[in-house]
XYZ file of C-alpha atoms in Angstrom:
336
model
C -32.722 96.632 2.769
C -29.641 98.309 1.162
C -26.219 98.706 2.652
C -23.788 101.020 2.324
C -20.655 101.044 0.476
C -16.993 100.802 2.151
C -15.517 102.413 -1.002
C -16.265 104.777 -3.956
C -15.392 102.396 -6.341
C -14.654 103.895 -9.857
C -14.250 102.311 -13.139
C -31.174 104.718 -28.233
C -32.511 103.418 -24.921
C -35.557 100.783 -25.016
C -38.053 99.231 -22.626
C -35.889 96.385 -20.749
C -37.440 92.755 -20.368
C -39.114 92.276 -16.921
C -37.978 89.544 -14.728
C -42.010 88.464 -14.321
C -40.992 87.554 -18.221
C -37.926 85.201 -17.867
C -38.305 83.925 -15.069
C -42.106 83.033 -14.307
C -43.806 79.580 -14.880
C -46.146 79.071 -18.192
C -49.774 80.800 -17.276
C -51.227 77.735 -18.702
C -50.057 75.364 -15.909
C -49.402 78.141 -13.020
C -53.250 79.231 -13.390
C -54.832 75.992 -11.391
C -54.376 75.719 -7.334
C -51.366 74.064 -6.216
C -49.252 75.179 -8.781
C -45.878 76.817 -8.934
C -46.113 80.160 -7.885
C -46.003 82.362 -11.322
C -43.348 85.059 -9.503
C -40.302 84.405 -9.602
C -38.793 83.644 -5.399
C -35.515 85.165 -4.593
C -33.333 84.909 -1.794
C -30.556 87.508 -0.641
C -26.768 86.275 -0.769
C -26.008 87.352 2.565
C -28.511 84.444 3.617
C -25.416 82.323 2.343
C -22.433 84.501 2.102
C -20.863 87.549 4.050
C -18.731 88.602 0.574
C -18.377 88.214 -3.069
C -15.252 86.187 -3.685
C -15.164 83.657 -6.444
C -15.605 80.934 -3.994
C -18.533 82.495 -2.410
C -20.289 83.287 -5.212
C -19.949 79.645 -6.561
C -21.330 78.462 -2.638
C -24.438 80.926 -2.868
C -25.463 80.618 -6.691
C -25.243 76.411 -5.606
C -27.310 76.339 -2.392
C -30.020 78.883 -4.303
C -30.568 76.549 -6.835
C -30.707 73.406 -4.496
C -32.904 74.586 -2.356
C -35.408 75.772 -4.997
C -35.274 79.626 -5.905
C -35.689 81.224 -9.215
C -33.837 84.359 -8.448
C -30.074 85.148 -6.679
C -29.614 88.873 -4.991
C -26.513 90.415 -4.648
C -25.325 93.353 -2.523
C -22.462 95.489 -3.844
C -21.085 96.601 -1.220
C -18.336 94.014 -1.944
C -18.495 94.416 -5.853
C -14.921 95.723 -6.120
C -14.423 90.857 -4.934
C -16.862 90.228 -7.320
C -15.051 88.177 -11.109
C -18.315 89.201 -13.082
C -17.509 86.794 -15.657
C -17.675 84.217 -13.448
C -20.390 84.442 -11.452
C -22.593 85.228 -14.831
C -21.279 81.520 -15.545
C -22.235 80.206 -12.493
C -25.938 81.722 -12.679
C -26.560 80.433 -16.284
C -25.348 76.869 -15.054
C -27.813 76.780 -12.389
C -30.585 78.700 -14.442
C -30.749 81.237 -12.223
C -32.074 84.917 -12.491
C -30.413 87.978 -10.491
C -30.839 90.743 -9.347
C -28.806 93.651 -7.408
C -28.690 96.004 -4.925
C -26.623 98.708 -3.111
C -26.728 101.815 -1.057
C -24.329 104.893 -0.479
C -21.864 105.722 1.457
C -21.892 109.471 2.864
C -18.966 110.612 0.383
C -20.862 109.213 -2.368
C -24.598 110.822 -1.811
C -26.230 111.847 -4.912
C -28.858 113.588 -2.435
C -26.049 115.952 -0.863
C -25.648 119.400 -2.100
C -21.981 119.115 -2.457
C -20.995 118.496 -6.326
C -17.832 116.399 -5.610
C -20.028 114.143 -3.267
C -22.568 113.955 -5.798
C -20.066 113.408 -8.528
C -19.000 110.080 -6.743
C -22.394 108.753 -5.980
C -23.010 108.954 -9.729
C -19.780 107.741 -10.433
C -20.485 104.754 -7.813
C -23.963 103.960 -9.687
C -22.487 103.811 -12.948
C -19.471 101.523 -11.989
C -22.844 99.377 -10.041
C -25.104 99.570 -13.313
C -21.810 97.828 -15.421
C -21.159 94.995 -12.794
C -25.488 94.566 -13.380
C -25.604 94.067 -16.684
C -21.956 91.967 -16.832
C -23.328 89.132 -14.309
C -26.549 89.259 -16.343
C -28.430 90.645 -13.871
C -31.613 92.787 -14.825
C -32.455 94.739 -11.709
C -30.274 97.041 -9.990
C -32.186 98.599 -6.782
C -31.929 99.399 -2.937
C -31.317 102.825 -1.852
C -29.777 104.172 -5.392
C -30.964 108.039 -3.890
C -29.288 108.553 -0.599
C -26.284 107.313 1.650
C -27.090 104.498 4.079
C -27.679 105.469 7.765
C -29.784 108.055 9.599
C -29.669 111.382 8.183
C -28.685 114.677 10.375
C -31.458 116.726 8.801
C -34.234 116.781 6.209
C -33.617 116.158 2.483
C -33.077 119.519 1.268
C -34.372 120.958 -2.376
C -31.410 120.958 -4.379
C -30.658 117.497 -2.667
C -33.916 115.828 -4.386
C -32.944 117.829 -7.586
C -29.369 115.918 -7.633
C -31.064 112.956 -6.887
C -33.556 112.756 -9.623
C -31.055 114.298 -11.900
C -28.249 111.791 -11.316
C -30.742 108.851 -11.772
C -32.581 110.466 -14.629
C -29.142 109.855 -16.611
C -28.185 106.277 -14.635
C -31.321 105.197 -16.213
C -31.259 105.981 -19.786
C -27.792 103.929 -19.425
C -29.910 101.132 -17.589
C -32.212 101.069 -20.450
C -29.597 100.982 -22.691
C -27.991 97.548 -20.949
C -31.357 95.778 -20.407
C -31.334 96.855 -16.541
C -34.318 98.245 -14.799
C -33.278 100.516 -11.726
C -35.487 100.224 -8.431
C -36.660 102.593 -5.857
C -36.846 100.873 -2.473
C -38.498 102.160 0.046
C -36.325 102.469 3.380
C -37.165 103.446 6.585
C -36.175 106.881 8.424
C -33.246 105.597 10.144
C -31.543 104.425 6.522
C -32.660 107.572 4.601
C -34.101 111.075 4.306
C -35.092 110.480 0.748
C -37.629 107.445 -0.064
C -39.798 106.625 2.948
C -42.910 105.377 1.514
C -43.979 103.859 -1.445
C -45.763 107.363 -2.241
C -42.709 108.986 -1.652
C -40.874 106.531 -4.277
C -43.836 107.254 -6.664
C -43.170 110.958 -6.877
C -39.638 110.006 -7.335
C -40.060 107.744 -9.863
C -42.576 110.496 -11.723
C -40.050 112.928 -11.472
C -37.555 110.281 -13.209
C -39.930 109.804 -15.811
C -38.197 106.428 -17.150
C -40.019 103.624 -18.335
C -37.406 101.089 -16.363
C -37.712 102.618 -13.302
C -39.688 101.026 -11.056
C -40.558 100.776 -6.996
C -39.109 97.837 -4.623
C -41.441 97.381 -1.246
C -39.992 95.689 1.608
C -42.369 94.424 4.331
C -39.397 95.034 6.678
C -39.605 98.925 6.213
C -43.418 99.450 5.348
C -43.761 98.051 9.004
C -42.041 101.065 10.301
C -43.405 103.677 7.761
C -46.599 102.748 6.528
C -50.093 102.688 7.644
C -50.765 99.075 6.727
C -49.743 96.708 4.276
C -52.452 97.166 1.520
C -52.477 100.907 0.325
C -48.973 101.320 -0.546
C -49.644 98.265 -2.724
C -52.662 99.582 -4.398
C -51.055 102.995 -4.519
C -48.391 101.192 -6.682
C -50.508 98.594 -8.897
C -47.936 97.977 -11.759
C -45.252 100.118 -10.892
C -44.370 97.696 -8.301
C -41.600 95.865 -9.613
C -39.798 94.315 -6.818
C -40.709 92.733 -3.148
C -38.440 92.074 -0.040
C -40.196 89.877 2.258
C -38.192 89.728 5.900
C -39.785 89.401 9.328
C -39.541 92.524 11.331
C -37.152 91.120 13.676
C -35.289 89.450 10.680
C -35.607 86.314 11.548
C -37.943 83.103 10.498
C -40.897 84.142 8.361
C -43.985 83.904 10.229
C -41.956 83.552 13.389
C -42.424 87.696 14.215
C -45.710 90.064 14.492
C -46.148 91.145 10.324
C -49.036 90.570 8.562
C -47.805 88.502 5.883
C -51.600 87.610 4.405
C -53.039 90.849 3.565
C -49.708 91.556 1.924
C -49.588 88.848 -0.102
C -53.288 89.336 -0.393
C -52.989 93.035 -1.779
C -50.079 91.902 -4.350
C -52.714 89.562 -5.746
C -55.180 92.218 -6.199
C -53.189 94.170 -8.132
C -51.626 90.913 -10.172
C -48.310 91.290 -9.372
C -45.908 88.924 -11.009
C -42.690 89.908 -10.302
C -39.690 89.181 -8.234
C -40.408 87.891 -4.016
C -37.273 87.945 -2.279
C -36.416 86.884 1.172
C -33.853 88.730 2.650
C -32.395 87.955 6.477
C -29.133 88.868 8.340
C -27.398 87.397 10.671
C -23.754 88.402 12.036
C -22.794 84.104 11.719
C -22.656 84.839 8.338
C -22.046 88.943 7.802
C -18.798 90.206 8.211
C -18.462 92.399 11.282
C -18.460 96.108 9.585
C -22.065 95.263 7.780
C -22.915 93.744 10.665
C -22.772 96.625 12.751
C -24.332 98.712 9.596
C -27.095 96.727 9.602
C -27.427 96.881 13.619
C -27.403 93.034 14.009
C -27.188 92.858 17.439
C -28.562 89.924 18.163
C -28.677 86.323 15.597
C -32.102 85.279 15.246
C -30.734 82.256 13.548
C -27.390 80.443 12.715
C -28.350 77.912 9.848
C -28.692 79.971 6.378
C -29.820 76.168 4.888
C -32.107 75.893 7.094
C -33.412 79.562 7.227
C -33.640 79.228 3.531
C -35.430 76.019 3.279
C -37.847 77.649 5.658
C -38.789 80.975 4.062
C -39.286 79.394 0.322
C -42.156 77.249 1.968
C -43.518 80.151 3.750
C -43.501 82.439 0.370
C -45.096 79.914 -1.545
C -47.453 78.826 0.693
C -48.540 82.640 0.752
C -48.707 82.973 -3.071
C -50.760 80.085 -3.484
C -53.087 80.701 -0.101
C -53.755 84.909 -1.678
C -54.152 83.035 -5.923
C -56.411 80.667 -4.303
C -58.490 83.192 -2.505
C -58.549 85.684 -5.438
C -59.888 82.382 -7.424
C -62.632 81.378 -5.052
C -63.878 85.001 -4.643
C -64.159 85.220 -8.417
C -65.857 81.645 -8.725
C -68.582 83.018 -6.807
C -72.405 83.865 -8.110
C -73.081 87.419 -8.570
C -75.339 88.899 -6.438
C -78.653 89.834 -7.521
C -80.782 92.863 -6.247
């Protein structure tokens, strides 16, 4: 999930370094059953935090390290709160990784065919790549393509061609800074744009950057997809980045999603990279993203608690999928 943003806020590339590389456990002792998952688990701020002020920050970046995650997620929607310098302290004192996102807002949509709209949007992304790479992020990603919310009509032509040429420059910058830029794929009532993780593939190929990559969220492939598998095979290692929510965005394993084959199909292909929970509740959202996000109703009160919760769940999936990968592969060929 993405959100919007309240404000237009203004202010020789190389491959970038994955997060699967800083953050993830030693193969050697991350290979046998039982151990630490080898991706890195996230967790969304707004699990924590409705904002991005100083003391926020400092209250998030603390309760993701105590309660076990590799991997901090902030939305910009509030970047213009966020001391960079700071909170790029904070992270490195908890040895923490990070990771951001953001959507649009509809006077900053790089897929409109309006060039002063467009103008912004780009404008927007580059002020959103900077406040990346000065908290030492290495991901920027949501909805980078399109303005937040359901669209009136269907992505036009020239739209797509704004899109892919506004992110075609944000990420030889990206490169540039050490930042790989993700695609995620949103349902129809966020976007027009990226709908399904072959839709985000095209986009990315029309890119044609080697640090952009494709974010899944379970959350929106319930809506859009046909199952949880494909998309993932579709992907193999262009998947770079996972949301895991419930699709009624409350406790993991609490809702109807089919969390196994998921995590199932991500071992298949090896993925290594980021898993990050993401939930919203309006206890803890302010009441403008609240009403963004349509959180109408609070599945849950107790962000410690919530948290605790869905790093057991994510793990206990990782290992469950490595295990069953391992056992398959332990078994006798056939013969005949």
């Amino acid at each position: 999930m993405t959100h919007p943003s309240d404000t237009t806020e203004t202010t020789d590339p190389t491959m970038t370094t994955p997060l699967t590389t800083t953050l993830a456990t030693d193969p050697a002792t991350s290979s046998t059953e039982g151990a630490r998952p080898e991706n890195p688990i996230g967790i969304h701020a707004l699990v924590w935090v409705g904002d991005t002020s100083p003391a926020s920050v400092e209250s998030a970046v603390t309760q993701t390290a105590a309660a076990g995650y590799d991997l901090l997620e902030f939305s910009l929607h509030d970047a213009v709160n966020l001391d960079r310098a700071a909170t790029r302290e904070a992270l490195t004192r908890a040895g923490l990784g990070a990771a951001c996102s953001r959507g649009l807002a509809p006077d900053a949509d790089v897929s409109s065919e309006d060039p002063a709209v467009v103008a912004r949007g780009a404008a927007l992304l580059q002020e959103s790549l900077a406040v990346t790479a000065d908290i030492g992020a290495t991901v920027l990603t949501g909805a980078l393509y399109s303005a937040f919310g359901k669209a009136a009509q269907p992505l036009s032509r020239r739209g797509r061609d704004n899109v892919v040429s506004v992110l075609k420059e944000l990420a030889v910058d990206a490169a540039a800074r050490g930042v790989t830029l993700g695609l995620e794929v949103c349902n129809r009532y966020e976007t027009n744009v990226v709908n399904t993780a072959r839709d985000a593939l095209a986009l990315a190929d029309d890119i044609g950057s080697d640090n952009v990559m494709v974010h899944l969220d379970i959350y929106h492939m319930n809506i859009e997809e046909d199952d949880f598998v494909q998309p993932v095979l579709d992907l193999g290692d262009r998947l770079g980045y996972v949301h895991i929510g419930e699709n009624h965005r409350g406790y993991l394993g609490s809702g109807h999603l089919d969390f196994e084959s998921f995590f199932a199909a991500l071992e298949r292909v090896s993925y290594r990279g980021p898993v990050t929970f993401e939930s919203f509740s309006s206890a803890v959202l302010a009441p403008g993203l609240s009403n963004d996000l349509a959180i109408w109703r609070n599945l849950w009160d107790d962000g410690g608690d919530l948290a605790r919760s869905a790093h057991a769940f994510i793990v206990e999936q990782l290992e469950a999928a490595r295990s069953a990968r391992s056992a398959r592969s332990a078994q006798p060929a056939r013969v005949g």
